[in-house]
Coordinates of C-alpha atoms and ligand atoms in Angstrom, one line a residue:
Chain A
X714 CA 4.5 101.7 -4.4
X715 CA 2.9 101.5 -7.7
X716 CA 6.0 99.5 -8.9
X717 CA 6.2 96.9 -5.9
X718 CA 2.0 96.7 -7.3
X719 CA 2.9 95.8 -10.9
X720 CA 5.5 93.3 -9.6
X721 CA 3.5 90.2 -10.3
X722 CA 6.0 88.2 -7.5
X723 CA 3.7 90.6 -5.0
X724 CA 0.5 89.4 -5.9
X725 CA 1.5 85.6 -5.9
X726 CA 3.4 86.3 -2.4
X727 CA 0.4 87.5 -1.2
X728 CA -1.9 84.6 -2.8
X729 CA 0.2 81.8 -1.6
X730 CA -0.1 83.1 1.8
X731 CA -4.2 83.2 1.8
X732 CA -4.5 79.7 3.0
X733 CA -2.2 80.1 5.8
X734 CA -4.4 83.5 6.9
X735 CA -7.4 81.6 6.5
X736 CA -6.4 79.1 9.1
X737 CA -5.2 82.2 11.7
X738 CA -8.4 84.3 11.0
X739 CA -10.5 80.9 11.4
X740 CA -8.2 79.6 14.6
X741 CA -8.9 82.9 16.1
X742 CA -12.2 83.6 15.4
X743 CA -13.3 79.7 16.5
X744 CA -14.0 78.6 12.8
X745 CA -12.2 75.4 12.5
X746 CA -15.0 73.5 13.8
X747 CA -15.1 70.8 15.9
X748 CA -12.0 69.0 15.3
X749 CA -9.6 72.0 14.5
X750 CA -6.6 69.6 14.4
X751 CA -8.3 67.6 11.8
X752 CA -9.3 70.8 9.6
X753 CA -5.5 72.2 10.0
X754 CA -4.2 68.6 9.1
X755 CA -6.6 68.3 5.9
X756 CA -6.3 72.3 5.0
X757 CA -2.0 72.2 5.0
X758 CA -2.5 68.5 3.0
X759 CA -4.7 69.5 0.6
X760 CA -2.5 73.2 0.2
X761 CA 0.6 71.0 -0.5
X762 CA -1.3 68.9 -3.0
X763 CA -2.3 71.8 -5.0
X764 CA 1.0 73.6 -4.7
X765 CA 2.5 70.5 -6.6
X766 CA 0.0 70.7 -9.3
X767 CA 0.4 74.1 -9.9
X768 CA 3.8 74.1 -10.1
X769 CA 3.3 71.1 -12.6
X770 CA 1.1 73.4 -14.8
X771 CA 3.8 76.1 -15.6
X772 CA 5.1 74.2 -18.2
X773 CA 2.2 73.6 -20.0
X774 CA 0.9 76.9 -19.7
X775 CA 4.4 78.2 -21.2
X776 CA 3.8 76.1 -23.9
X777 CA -0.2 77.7 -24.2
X778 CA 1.0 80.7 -23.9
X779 CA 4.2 81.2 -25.1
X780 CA 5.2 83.2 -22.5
X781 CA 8.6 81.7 -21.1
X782 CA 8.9 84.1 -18.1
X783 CA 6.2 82.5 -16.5
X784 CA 9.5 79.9 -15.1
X785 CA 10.2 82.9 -13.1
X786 CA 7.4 82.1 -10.8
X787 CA 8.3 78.6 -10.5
X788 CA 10.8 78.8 -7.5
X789 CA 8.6 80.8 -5.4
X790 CA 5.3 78.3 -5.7
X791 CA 7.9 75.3 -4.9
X792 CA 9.0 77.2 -2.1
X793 CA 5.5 77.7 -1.0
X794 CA 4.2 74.4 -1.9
X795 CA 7.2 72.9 0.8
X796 CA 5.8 75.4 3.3
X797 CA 2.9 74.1 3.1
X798 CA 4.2 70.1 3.2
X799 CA 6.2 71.6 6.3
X800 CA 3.3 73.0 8.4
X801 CA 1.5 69.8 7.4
X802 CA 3.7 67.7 8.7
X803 CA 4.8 69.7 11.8
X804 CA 0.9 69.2 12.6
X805 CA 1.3 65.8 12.4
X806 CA 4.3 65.7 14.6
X807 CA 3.0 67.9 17.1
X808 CA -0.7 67.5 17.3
X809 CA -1.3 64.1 15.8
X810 CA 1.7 62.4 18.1
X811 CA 2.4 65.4 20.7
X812 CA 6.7 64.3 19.0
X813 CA 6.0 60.6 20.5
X814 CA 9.4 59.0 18.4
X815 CA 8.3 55.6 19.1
X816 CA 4.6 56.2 17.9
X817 CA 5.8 58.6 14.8
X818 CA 8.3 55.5 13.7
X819 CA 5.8 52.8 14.2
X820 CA 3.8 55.4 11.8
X821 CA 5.9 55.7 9.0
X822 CA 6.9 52.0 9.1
X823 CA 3.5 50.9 9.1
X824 CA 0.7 53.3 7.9
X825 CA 1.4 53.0 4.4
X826 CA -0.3 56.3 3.9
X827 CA 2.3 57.5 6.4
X828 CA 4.9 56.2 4.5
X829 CA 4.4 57.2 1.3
X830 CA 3.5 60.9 2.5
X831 CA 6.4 61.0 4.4
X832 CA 8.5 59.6 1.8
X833 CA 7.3 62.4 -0.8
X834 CA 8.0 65.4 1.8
X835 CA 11.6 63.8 2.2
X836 CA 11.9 63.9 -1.1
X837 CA 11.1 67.5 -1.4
X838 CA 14.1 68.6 1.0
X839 CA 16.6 68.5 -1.7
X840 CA 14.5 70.1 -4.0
X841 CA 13.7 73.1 -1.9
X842 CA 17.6 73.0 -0.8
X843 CA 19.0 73.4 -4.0
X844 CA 16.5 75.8 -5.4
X845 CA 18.8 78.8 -5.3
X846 CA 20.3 79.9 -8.8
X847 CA 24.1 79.6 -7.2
X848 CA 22.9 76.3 -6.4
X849 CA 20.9 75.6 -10.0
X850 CA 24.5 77.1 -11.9
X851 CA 26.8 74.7 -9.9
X852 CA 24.6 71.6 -11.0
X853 CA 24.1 72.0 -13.9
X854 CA 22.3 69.4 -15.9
X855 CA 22.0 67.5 -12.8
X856 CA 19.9 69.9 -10.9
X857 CA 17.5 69.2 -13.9
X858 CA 17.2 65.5 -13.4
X859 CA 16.9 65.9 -9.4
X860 CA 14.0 68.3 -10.2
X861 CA 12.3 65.3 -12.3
X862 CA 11.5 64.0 -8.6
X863 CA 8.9 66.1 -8.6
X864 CA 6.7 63.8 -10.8
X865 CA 7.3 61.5 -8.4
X866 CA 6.4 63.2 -5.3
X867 CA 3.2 64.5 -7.1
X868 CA 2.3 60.7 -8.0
X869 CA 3.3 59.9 -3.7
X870 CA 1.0 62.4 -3.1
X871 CA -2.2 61.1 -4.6
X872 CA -1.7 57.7 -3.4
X873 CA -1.0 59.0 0.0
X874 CA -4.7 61.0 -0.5
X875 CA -5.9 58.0 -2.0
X876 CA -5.1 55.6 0.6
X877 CA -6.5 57.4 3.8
X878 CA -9.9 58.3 2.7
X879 CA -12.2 56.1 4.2
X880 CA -14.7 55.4 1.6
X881 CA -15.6 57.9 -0.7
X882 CA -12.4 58.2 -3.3
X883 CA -13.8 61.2 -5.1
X884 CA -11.4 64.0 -4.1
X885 CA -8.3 62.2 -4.2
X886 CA -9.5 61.0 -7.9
X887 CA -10.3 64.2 -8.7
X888 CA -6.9 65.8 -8.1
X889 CA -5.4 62.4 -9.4
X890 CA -7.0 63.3 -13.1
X891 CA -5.8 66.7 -12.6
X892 CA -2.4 65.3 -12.0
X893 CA -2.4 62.5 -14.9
X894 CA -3.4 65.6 -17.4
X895 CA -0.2 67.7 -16.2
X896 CA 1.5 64.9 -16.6
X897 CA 0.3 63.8 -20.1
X898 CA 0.6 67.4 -21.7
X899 CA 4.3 66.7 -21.0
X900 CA 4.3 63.9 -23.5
X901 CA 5.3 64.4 -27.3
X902 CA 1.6 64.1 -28.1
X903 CA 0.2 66.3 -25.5
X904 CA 3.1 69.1 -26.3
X905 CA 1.8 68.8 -29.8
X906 CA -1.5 69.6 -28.6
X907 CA -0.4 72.6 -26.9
X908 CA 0.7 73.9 -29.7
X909 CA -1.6 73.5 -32.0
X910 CA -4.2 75.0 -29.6
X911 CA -1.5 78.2 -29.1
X912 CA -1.7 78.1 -33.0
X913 CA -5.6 78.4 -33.1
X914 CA -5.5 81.1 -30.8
X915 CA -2.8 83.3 -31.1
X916 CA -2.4 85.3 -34.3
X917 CA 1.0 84.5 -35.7
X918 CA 3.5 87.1 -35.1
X919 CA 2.6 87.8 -31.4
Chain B
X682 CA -19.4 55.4 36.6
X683 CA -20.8 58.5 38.4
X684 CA -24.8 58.4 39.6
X685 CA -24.7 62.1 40.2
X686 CA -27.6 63.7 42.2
X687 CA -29.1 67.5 42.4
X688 CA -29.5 68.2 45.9
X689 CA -32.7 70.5 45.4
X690 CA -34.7 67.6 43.3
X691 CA -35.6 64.7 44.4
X692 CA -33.5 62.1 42.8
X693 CA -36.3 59.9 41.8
X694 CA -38.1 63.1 40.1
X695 CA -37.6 63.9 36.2
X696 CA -33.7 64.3 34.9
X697 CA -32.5 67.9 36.2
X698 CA -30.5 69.9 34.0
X699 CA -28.4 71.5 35.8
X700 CA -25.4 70.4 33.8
X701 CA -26.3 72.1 30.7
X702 CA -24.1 75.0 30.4
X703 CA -26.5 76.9 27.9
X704 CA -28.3 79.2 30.1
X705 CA -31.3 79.5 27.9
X706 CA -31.6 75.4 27.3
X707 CA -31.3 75.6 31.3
X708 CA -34.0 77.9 31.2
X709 CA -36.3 75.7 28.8
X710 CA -35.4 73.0 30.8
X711 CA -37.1 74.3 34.0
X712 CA -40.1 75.4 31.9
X713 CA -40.1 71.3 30.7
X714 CA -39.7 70.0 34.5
X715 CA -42.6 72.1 35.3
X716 CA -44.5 70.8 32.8
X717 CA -42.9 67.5 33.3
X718 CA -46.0 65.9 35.2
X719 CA -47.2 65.3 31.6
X720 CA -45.8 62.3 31.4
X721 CA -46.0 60.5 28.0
X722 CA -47.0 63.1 26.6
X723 CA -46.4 63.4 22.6
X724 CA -43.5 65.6 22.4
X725 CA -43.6 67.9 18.9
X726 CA -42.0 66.1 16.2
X727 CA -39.4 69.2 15.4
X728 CA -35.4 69.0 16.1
X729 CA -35.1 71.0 18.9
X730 CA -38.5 70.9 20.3
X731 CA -38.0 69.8 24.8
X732 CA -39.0 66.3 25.0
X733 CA -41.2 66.2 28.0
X734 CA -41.3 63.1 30.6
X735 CA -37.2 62.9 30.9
X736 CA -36.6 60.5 33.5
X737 CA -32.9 60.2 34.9
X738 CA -30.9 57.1 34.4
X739 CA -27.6 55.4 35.9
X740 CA -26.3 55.5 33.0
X741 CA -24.1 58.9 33.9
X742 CA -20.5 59.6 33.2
X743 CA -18.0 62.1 34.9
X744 CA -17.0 62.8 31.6
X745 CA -17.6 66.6 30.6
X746 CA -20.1 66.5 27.9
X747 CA -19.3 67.5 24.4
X748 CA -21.1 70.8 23.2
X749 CA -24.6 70.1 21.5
X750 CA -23.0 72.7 18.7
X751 CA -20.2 70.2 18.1
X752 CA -22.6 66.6 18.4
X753 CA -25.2 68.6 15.7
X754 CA -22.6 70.0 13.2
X755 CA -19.6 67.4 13.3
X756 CA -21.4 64.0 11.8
X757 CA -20.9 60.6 9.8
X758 CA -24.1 60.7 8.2
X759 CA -23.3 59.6 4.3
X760 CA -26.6 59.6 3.2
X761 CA -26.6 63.3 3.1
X762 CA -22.9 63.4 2.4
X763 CA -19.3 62.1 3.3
X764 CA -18.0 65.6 4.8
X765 CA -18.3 66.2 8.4
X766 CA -20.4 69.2 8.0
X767 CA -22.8 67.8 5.1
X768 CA -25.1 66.2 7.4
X769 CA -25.8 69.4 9.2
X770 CA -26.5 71.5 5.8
X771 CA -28.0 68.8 4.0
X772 CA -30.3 66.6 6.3
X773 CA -33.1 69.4 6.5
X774 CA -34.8 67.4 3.4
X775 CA -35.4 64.6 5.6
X776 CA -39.3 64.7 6.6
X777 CA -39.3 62.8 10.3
X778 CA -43.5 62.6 9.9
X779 CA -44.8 60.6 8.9
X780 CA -42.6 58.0 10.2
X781 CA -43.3 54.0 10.6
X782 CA -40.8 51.4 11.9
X783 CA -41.4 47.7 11.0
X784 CA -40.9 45.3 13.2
X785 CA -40.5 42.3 11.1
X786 CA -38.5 38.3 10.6
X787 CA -38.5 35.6 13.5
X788 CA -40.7 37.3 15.6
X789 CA -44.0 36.4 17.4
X790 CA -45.6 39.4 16.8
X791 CA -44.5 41.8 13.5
X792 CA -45.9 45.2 13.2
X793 CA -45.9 48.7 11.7
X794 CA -45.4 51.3 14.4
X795 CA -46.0 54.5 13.7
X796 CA -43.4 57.1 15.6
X797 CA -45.8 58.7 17.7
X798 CA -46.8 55.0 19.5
X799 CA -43.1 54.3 19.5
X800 CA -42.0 56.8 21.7
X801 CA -44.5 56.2 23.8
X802 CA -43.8 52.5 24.1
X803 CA -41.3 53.3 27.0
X804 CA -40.0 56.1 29.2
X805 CA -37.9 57.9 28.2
X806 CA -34.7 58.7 29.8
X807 CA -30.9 60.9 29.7
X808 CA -28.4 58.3 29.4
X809 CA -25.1 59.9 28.7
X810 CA -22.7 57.7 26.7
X811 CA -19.5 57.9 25.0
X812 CA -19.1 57.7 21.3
X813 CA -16.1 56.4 19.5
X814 CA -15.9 56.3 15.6
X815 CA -14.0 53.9 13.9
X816 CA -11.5 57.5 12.7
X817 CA -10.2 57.7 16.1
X818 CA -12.3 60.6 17.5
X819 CA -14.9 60.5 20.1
X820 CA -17.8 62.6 21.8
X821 CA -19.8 62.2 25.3
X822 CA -23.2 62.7 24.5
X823 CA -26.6 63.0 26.8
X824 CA -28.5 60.6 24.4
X825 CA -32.6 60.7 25.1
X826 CA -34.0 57.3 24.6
X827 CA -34.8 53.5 25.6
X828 CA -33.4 50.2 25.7
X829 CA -33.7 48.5 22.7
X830 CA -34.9 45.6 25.0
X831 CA -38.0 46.9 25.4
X832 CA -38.9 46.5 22.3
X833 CA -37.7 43.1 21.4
X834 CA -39.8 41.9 24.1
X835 CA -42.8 43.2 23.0
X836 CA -42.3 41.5 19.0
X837 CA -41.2 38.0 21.0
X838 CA -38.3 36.6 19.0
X839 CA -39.0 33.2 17.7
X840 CA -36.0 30.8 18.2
X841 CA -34.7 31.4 14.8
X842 CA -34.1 34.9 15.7
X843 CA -30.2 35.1 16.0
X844 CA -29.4 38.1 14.7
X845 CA -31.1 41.5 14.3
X846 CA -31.0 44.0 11.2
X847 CA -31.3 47.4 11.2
X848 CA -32.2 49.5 8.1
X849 CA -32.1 52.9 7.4
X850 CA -34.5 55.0 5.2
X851 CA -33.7 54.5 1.7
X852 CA -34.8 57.7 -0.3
X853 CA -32.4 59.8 -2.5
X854 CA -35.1 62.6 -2.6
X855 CA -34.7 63.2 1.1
X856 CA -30.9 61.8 1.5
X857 CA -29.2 63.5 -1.4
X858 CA -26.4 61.5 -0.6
X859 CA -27.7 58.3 -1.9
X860 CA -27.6 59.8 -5.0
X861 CA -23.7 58.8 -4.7
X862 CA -22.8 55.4 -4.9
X863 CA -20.4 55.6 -1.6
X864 CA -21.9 53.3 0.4
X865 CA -25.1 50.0 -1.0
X866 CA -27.9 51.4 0.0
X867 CA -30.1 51.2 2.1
X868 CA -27.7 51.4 4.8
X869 CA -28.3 48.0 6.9
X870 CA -26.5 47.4 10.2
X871 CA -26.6 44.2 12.5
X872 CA -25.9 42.7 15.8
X873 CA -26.4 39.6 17.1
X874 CA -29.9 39.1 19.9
X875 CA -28.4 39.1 22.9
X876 CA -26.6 41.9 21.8
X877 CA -29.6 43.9 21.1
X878 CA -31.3 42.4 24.6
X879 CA -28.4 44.0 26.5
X880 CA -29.6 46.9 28.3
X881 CA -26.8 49.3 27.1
X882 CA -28.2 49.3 23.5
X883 CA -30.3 51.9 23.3
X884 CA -32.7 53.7 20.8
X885 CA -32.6 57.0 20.6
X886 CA -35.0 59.7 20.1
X887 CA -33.7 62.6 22.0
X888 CA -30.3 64.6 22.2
X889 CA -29.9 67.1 25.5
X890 CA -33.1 66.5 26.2
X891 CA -34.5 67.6 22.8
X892 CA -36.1 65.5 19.5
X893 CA -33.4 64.4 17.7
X894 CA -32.2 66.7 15.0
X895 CA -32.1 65.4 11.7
X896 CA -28.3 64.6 11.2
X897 CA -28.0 62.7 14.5
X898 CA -30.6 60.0 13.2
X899 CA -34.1 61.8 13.6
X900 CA -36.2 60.4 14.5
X901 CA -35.2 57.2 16.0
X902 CA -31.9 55.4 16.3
X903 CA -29.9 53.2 17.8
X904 CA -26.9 53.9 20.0
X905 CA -24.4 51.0 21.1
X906 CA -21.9 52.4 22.7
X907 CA -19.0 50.1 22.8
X908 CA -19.1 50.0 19.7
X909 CA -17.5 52.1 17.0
X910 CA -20.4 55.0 15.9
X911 CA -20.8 53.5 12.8
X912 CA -22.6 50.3 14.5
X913 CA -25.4 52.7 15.6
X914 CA -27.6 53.0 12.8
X915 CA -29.7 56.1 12.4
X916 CA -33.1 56.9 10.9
X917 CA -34.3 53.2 11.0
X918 CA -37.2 52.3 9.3
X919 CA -37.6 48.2 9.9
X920 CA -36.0 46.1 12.2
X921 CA -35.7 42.6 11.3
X922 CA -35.4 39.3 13.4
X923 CA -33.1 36.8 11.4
X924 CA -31.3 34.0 11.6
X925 CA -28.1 34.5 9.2
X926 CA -25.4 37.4 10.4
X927 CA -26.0 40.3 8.2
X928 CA -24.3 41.8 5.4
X929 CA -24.1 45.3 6.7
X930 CA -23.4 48.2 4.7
X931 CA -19.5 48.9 5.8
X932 CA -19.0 44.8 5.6
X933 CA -19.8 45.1 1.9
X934 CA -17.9 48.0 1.4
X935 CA -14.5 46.9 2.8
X936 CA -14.6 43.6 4.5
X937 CA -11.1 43.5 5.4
X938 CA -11.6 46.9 7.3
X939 CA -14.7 46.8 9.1
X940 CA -16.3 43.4 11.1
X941 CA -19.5 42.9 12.0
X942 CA -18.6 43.2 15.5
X943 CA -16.5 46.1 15.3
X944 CA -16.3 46.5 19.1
X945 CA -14.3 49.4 20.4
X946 CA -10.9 47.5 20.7
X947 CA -7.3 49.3 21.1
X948 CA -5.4 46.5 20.6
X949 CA -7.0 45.4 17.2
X950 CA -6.1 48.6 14.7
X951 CA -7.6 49.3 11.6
X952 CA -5.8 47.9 8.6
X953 CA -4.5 51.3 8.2
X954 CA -4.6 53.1 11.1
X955 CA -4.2 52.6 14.9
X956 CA -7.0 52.5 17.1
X957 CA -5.1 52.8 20.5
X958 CA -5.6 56.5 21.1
X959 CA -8.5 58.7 20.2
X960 CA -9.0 62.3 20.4
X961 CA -12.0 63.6 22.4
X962 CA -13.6 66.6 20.3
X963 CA -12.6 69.5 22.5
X964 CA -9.7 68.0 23.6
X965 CA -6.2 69.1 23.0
X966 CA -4.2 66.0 23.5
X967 CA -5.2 62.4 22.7
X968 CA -6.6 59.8 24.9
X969 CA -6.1 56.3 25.5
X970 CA -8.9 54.3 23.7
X971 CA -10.6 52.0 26.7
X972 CA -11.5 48.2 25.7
X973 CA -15.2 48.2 24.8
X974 CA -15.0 52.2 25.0
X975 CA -15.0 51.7 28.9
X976 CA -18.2 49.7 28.8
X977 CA -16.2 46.3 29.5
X978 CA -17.5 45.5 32.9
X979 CA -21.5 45.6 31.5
X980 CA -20.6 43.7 28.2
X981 CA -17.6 41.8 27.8
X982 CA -18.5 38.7 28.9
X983 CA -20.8 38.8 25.5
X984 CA -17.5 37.7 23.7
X985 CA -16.2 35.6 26.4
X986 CA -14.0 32.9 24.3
X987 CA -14.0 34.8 21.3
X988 CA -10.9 35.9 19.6
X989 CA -11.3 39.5 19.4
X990 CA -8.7 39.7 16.5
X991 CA -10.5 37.3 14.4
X992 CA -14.0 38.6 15.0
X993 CA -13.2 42.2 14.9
Ligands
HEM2086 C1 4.2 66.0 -0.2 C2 3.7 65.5 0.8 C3 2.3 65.4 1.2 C4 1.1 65.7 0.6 C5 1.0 66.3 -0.8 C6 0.0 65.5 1.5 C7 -1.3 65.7 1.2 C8 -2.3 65.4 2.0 C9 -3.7 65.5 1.6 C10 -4.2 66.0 0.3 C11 -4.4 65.1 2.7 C12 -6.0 65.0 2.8 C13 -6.7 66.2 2.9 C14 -8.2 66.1 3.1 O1 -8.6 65.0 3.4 O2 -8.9 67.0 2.8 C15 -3.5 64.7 3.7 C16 -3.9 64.2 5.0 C17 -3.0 63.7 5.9 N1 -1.7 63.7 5.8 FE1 -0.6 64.3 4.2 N2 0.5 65.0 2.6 C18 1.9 64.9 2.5 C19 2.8 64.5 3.5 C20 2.4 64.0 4.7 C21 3.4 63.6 5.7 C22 4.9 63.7 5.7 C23 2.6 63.1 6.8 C24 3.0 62.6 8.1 C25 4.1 61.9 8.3 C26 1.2 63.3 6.4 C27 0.2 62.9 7.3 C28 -1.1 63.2 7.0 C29 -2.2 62.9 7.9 C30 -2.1 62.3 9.3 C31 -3.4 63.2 7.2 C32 -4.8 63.1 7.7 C33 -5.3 61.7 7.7 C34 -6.7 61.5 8.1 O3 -7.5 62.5 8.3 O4 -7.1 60.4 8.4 N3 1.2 63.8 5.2 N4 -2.3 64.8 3.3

């Protein structure tokens, strides 16, 4: 017991699955307000969004910390984070369009918020199918540059966010500026950065 | 649409409750119809406080009505915040008294009335209407009110009275919202006079039977109901006669998605979404959305020759 405790995999398990026993605990007890459909819509959307940025952040933070275990964690959280991008959009197809093809086509063709969501949770099928390490070791290099998609899909994300608020753009910029600092510690300048900061920090030796 | 009438109460006596499916609010409710003879008299300002003097109207729907929980705590209200639920944590700030609505523009006769003298201008009576918003969800609500008509005809539009405007309060210290930039303030909304003469439009005071709480539009509003919620604009202070179309808030905002008509249409979407269906809070599955929100026999021949698409 005390060793399944100390596992760290346990405790982020069990954290990944807090939003998803949120919405139970809430469904059951009547707390999803007055549109429940609409809370479980936003709640899995917003779940998915910050599964892709935190999955973006475990690079940087190796490079804070050092630490290069941390990639360890990295399959689970994308595993999660396409959970999450799957009960989303089963909640679309079922209680947005009760699985009406014609309506969910007309959708995707036209809503370009539709389209560009949907077009980022397509693109996260191959990544979550080929996240084994059998399937990592027979790609080799290239299972590195199909992984890059997930810039992409982050990037689809916000715009999709962006482009169904109604007026007030400040969440989706929000997460955007989250998104755009992920993305520009990845630079040579921003890696530099890192380091210097782990420099500053950390005594040299440890 | 269903004139439904209580067996045990005469139907030309004050609007029963019996539909209310809060026992204690039905309870309250007898209390009020005793007390009812009072007609006119001047209800207490609070949310929640029984409005006494209810008469019933024809304006009744078989529709089941949507909880008063769900119509006080699910709101578009951006002056005290764009989420759903800010309007009901935020919009106790808002002081309804002392309150002062000025008539003003192309009219005959322009004047400051204060909220008490308002509500007496008219009876008042239970219309129960449908909302749609412009999102694609929609509520059935037992609005407490009169018809905007009333008033008009008391300030006498001149003949350069086309249009009417319709401004909300404009004060950050009471609408923490306006602190944000969302939306110009003050939040103006517009129809055109015959429009605002129909007997459908309606100003609201009351919500199942009680004063208006503060994030439905204490403590007056308007309520057009075959047209999209956002039309209906809430805690007016002036009402103005004029003779250009207004600018109104959501125009300014995003032109290309919201009209100054904005009629409840399912065959005109929004840029980005599709306004065919709509789902009724409560509901499981969507509904059809009904031209003119089902109101199409009292008001579409307001738009007869008009290209819907085009004015939208
Ligand atoms: C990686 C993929 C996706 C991400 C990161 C994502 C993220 C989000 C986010 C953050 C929201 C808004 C939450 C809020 O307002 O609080 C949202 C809403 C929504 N998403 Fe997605 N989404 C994705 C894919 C999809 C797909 C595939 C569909 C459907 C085909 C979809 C349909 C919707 C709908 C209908 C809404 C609600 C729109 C509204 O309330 O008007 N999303 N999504």
């Amino acid at each position: 017991m005390g060793a399944v405790l100390r596992n760290p995999k346990v405790w982020i398990v069990l954290l990944c699955l807090l939003p998803l026993v949120r919405l139970i605990v809430l469904g059951v007890g009547g707390g999803l307000g007055a549109n429940p459909i609409e809370f479980i819509t936003h709640s899995t959307g917003t779940w998915t969004l910050v599964g892709l940025l935190v999955i973006l952040s475990v690079t940087p933070l190796r490079q804070l910390t050092g630490r290069a275990d941390l990639v360890r964690y990295r399959r689970m959280l994308g595993l999660f984070t396409f959970f999450y991008a799957c009960l989303h959009f089963v909640t679309y197809l079922w209680l947005d369009q009760f699985f009406d093809p014609a309506a969910i086509a007309r959708d995707i063709v036209k809503r370009p918020f539709i389209t560009v969501g949907f077009t980022a949770f397509v693109l996260l099928i191959p990544l979550a199918a080929t996240s084994t390490h059998a399937m990592m070791r027979r790609l080799g290099r290239r299972w590195q540059l199909l992984h890059r998609l997930i810039y992409l899909i982050a990037v689809l994300g916000i715009i999709h966010y962006l482009w169904l608020v109604k007026k007030d753009l400040t969440d989706p910029l929000v997460y955007g500026g989250v998104l755009v600092l992920l993305l520009g510690l990845r630079l040579p300048l921003g890696v530099a950065l890192l380091r210097a900061i782990r420099g500053r920090w950390v005594p040299a030796g440890s | 649409m269903l004139i439904r009438r209580s067996k045990d109460i005469p139907p030309s006596e004050i609007t029963p409750p019996e539909i209310y499916r809060d026992r204690r609010r039905f309870m309250q409710g007898l209390s009020a119809l005793a007390a009812g003879t009072l007609l006119g008299a001047s209800p207490e300002a609070g949310a929640g406080a029984r409005l006494v003097g209810i008469r019933g109207s024809a304006y009744r729907l078989a529709d089941e009505k949507t909880p008063y929980r769900d119509i006080t705590t699910y709101n578009n209200f951006y002056e005290f915040g764009t989420g759903k639920s800010d309007p009901a944590s935020n919009a106790g700030s808002l002081k309804t008294r002392p309150w002062t609505v000025t008539i003003e523009g192309a009219v005959k006769h322009p004047k400051i009335w204060d909220i008490e003298a308002l509500l007496k201008l008219a009876p008042l009576e239970e219309r129960v209407y449908r909302m749609r918003c412009v999102e694609g969800w929609s509520m059935v609500i037992p609005w407490v009110g009169f018809s905007l008509s009333e008033l008009i005809r008391r300030a006498e539009p001149t003949g350069n009275a086309k249009y009417v405007e319709f401004v909300t309060l404009n004060d950050p210290g009471q609408m923490p919202g306006q602190r944000s930039r969302v939306l110009n303030w003050p939040y103006v909304e517009g129809l055109r006079l015959d429009e605002a003469m129909h007997p459908l439009t309606l100003l609201a005071v009351g919500l199942y039977g009680e004063v208006l709480p503060n994030q439905n539009g204490a403590p007056i509003r308007l309520v057009v109901p075959w047209k999209y919620g956002f039309k209906s604009a809430k805690s007016i202070v002036s009402i103005r006669f004029v003779e250009k179309q207004p600018r109104t808030a959501w125009m300014m905002a995003a032109p290309e998605e919201y009209g100054f008509y904005s009629n409840v249409n399912p065959q005109v979407e929004h840029p980005r979404w599709s306004q065919a269906k709509e789902r009724r809070i409560g509901e499981f599955r969507k509904r059809d959305t009904l031209m003119f929100n089902g109101y199409g026999e009292q008001v579409a021949s307001l738009y007869r020759g008009m290209d819907l698409k085009k004015f939208f």
